[in-house]
Tab-separated table of C-alpha atoms in Angstrom:
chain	number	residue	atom	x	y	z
A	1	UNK	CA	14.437	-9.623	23.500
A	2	UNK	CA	11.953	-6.919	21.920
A	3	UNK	CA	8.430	-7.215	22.327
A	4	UNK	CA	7.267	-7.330	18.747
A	5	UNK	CA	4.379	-4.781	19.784
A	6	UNK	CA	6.218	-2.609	21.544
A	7	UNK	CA	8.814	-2.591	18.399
A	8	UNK	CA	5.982	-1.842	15.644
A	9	UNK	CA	3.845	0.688	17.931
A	10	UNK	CA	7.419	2.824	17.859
A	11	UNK	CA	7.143	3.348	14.437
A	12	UNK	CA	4.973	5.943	12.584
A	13	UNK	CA	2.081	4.735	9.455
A	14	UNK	CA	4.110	6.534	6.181
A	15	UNK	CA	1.475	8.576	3.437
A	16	UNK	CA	1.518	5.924	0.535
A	17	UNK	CA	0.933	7.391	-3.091
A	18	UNK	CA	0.243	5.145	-5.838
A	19	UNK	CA	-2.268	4.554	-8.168
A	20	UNK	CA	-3.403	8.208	-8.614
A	21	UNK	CA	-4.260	8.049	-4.620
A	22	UNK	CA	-2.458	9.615	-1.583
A	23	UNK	CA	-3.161	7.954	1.524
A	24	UNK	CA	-2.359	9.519	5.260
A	25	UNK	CA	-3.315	8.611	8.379
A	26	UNK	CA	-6.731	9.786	9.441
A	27	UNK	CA	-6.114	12.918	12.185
A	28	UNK	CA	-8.626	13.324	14.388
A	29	UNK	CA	-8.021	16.652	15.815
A	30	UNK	CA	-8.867	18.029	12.195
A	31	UNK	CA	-12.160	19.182	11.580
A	32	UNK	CA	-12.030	18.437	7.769
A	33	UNK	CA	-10.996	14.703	8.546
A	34	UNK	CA	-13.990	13.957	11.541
A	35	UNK	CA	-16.091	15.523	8.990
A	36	UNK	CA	-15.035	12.741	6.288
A	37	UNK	CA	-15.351	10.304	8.423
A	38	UNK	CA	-18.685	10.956	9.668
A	39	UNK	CA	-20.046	11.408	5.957
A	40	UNK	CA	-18.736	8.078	5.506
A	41	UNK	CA	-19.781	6.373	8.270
A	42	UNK	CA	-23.067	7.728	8.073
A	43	UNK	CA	-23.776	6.456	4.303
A	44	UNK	CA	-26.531	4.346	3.626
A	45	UNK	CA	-24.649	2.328	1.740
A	46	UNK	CA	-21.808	1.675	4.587
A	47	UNK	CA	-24.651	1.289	7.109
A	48	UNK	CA	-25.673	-1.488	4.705
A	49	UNK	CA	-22.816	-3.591	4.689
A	50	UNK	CA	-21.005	-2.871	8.363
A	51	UNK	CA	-22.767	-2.020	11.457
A	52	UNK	CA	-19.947	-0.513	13.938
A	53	UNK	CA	-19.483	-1.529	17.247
A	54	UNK	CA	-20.180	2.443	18.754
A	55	UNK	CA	-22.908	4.123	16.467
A	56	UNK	CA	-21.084	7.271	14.625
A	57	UNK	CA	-24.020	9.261	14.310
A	58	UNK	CA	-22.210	12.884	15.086
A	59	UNK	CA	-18.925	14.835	14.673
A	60	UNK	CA	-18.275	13.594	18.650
A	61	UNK	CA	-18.720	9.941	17.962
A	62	UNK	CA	-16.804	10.671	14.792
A	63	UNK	CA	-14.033	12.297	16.644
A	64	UNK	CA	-13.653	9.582	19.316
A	65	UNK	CA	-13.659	6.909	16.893
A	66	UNK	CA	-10.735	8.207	14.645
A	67	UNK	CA	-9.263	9.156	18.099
A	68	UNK	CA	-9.446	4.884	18.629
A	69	UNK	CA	-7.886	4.383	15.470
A	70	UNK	CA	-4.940	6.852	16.428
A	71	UNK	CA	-4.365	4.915	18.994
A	72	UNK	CA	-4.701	1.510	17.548
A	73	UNK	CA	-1.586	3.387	15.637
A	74	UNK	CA	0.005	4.035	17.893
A	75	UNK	CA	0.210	0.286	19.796
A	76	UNK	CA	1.078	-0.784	16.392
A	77	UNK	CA	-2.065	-2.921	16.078
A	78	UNK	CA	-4.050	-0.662	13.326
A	79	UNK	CA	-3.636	1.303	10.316
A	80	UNK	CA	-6.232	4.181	8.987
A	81	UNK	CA	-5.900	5.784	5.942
A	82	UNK	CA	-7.330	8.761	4.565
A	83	UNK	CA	-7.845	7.644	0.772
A	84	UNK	CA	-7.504	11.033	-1.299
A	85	UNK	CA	-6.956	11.750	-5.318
A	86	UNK	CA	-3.073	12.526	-5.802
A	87	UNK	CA	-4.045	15.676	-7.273
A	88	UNK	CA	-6.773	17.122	-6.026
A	89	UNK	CA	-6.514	16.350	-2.409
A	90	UNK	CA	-10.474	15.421	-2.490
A	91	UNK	CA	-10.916	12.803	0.275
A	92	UNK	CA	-12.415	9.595	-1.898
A	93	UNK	CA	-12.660	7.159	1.263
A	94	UNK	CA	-11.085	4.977	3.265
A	95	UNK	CA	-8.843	1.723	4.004
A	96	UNK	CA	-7.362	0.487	7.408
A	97	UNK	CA	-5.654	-2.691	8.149
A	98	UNK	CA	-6.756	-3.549	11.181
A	99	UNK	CA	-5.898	-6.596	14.062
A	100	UNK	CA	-2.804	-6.201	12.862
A	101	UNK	CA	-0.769	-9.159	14.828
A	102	UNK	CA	2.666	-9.069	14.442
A	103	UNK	CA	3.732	-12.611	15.684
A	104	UNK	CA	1.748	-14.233	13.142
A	105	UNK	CA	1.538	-11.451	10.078
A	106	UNK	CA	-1.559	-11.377	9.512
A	107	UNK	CA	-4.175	-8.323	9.787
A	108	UNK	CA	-7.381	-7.633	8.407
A	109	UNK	CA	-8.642	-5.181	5.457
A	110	UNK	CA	-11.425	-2.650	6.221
A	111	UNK	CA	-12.637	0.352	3.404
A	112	UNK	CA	-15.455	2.829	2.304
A	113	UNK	CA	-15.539	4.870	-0.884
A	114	UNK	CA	-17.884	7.833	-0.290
A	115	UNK	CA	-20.259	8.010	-2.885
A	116	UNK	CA	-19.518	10.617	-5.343
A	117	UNK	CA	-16.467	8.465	-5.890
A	118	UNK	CA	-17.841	5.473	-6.628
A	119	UNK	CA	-17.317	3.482	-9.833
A	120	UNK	CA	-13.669	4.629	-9.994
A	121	UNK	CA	-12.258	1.882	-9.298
A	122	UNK	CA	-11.244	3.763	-5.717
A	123	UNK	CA	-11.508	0.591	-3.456
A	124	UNK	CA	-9.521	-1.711	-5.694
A	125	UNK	CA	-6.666	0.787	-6.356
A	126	UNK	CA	-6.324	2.020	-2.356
A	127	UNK	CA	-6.455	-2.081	-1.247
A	128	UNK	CA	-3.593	-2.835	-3.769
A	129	UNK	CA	-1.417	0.587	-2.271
A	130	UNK	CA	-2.557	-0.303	1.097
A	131	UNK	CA	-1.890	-4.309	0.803
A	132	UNK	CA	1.453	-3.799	-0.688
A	133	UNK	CA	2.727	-1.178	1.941
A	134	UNK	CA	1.466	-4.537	4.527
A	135	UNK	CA	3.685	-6.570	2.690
A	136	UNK	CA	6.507	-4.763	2.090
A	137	UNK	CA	6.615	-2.240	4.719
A	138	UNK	CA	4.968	-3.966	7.883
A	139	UNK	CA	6.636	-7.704	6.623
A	140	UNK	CA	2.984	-9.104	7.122
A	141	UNK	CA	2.502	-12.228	5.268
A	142	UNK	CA	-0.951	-12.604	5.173
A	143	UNK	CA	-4.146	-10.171	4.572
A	144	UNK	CA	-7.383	-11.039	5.183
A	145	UNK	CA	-11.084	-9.309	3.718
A	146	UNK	CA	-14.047	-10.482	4.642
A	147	UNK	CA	-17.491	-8.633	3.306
A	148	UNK	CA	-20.895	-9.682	3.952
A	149	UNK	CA	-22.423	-11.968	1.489
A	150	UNK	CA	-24.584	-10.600	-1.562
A	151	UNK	CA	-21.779	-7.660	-1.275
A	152	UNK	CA	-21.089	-8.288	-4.591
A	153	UNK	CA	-18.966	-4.994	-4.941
A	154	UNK	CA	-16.766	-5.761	-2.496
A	155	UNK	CA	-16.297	-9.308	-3.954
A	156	UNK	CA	-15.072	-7.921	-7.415
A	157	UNK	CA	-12.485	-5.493	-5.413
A	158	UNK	CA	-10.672	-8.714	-3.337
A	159	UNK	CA	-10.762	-11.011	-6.579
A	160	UNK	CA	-9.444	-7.739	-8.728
A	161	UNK	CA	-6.702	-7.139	-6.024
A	162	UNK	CA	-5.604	-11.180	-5.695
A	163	UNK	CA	-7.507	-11.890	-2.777
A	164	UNK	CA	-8.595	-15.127	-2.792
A	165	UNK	CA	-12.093	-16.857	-1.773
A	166	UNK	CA	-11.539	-19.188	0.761
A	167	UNK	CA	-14.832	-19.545	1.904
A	168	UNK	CA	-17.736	-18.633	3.890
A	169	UNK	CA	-17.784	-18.185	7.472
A	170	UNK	CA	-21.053	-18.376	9.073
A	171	UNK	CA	-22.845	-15.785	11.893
A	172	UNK	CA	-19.597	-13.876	11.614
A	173	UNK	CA	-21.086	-10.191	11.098
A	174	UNK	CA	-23.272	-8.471	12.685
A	175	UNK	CA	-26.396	-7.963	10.651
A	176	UNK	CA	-27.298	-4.417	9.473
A	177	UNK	CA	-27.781	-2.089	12.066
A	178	UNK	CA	-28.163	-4.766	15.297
A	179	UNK	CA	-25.784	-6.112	17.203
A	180	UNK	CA	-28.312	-9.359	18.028
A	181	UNK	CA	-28.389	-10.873	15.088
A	182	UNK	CA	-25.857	-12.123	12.480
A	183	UNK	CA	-24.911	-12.519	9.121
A	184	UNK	CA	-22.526	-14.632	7.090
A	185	UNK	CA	-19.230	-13.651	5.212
A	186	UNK	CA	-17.515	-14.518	2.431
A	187	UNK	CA	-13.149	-14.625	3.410
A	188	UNK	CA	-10.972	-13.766	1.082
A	189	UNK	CA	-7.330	-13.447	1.679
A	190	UNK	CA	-3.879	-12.654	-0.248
A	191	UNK	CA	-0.472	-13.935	1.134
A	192	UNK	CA	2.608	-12.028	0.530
A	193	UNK	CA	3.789	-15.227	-1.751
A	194	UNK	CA	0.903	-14.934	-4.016
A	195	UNK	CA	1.916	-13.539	-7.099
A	196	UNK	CA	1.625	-9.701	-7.494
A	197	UNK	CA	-1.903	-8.834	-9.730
A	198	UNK	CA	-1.897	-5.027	-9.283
């Protein structure tokens, strides 16, 4: 019998459009992309909410960490996206689905919006492309989002998007910027039963 692993790392993350977005996979051998990323990862606003687990404080760090999501690709146990407009091409942000686990379909939703394009809806319309492609394309049956509490932004985008609350999971997050304390989370999650909202 397959491995399912070993059956879903063989297969390569499609460019989803929808929504007025295009999303690709994040390459990290192009300058232009590192450069994103690091912009992004460097925001005050990102910095925050998430606090990484390597700091991403130049185009190096940048580089290796897109190079780890390449290869969480490639095992079949992540998915980075490049969130750009449709027409423009103008990289907007980001949204992965990451631990993705294949035996029990589930994974879990990560995403940035750089801020020029903020308060365009960006976040809500790549989580709806990006959750449906998880659905439909990867046969997950459940996503999971969890943000930081008081991240009221991010709470509007899951409940826009049909992700549930399911409740709040203490000391789950790293607090902002330290890796020695912690902060809670609100969960949210979607099944692929729930009924379609976007």
């Amino acid at each position: 019998m397959t491995d399912l692993y070993e059956s879903h790392a063989a297969r390569p993350f499609p460019e989803l459009h929808g929504h007025g977005l295009r999303l690709r996979p994040w390459d990290a051998e192009a300058d232009s992309d590192v450069e994103a990323w690091l912009r992004g990862c460097s925001d005050p606003e990102f910095k925050r909410w998430n606090t990484p687990l390597r700091a991403i404080e130049d185009l190096d760090s940048a580089r290796e960490s897109l190079r780890a999501r390449a290869k969480a690709a490639a095992e079949g146990v992540g998915a980075s996206f490049r969130v750009t407009d449709a027409e423009s091409g103008v990289t907007l942000g980001h949204i992965g689905l990451n631990d993705i686990d294949h035996v029990i379909r589930v994974a879990r939703v990560g995403y940035w919006v750089l801020p020029e394009a903020r308060g365009r809806q960006v976040a809500t319309r790549s989580l709806a492309l990006a959750g449906r492609w998880g659905f439909e394309g990867l046969g997950l049956h459940r996503l999971e989002l969890g943000h930081a509490v008081g991240h009221d932004v991010s709470c509007r985008v899951a409940e826009r998007c049909g992700f549930l609350y399911e409740g709040t999971l203490r000391g789950a997050m790293f607090e902002a910027g330290r890796q020695d304390a912690f902060r809670d989370v609100h969960l949210h999650a979607r099944l692929a039963t729930d009924a379609v909202v976007l």
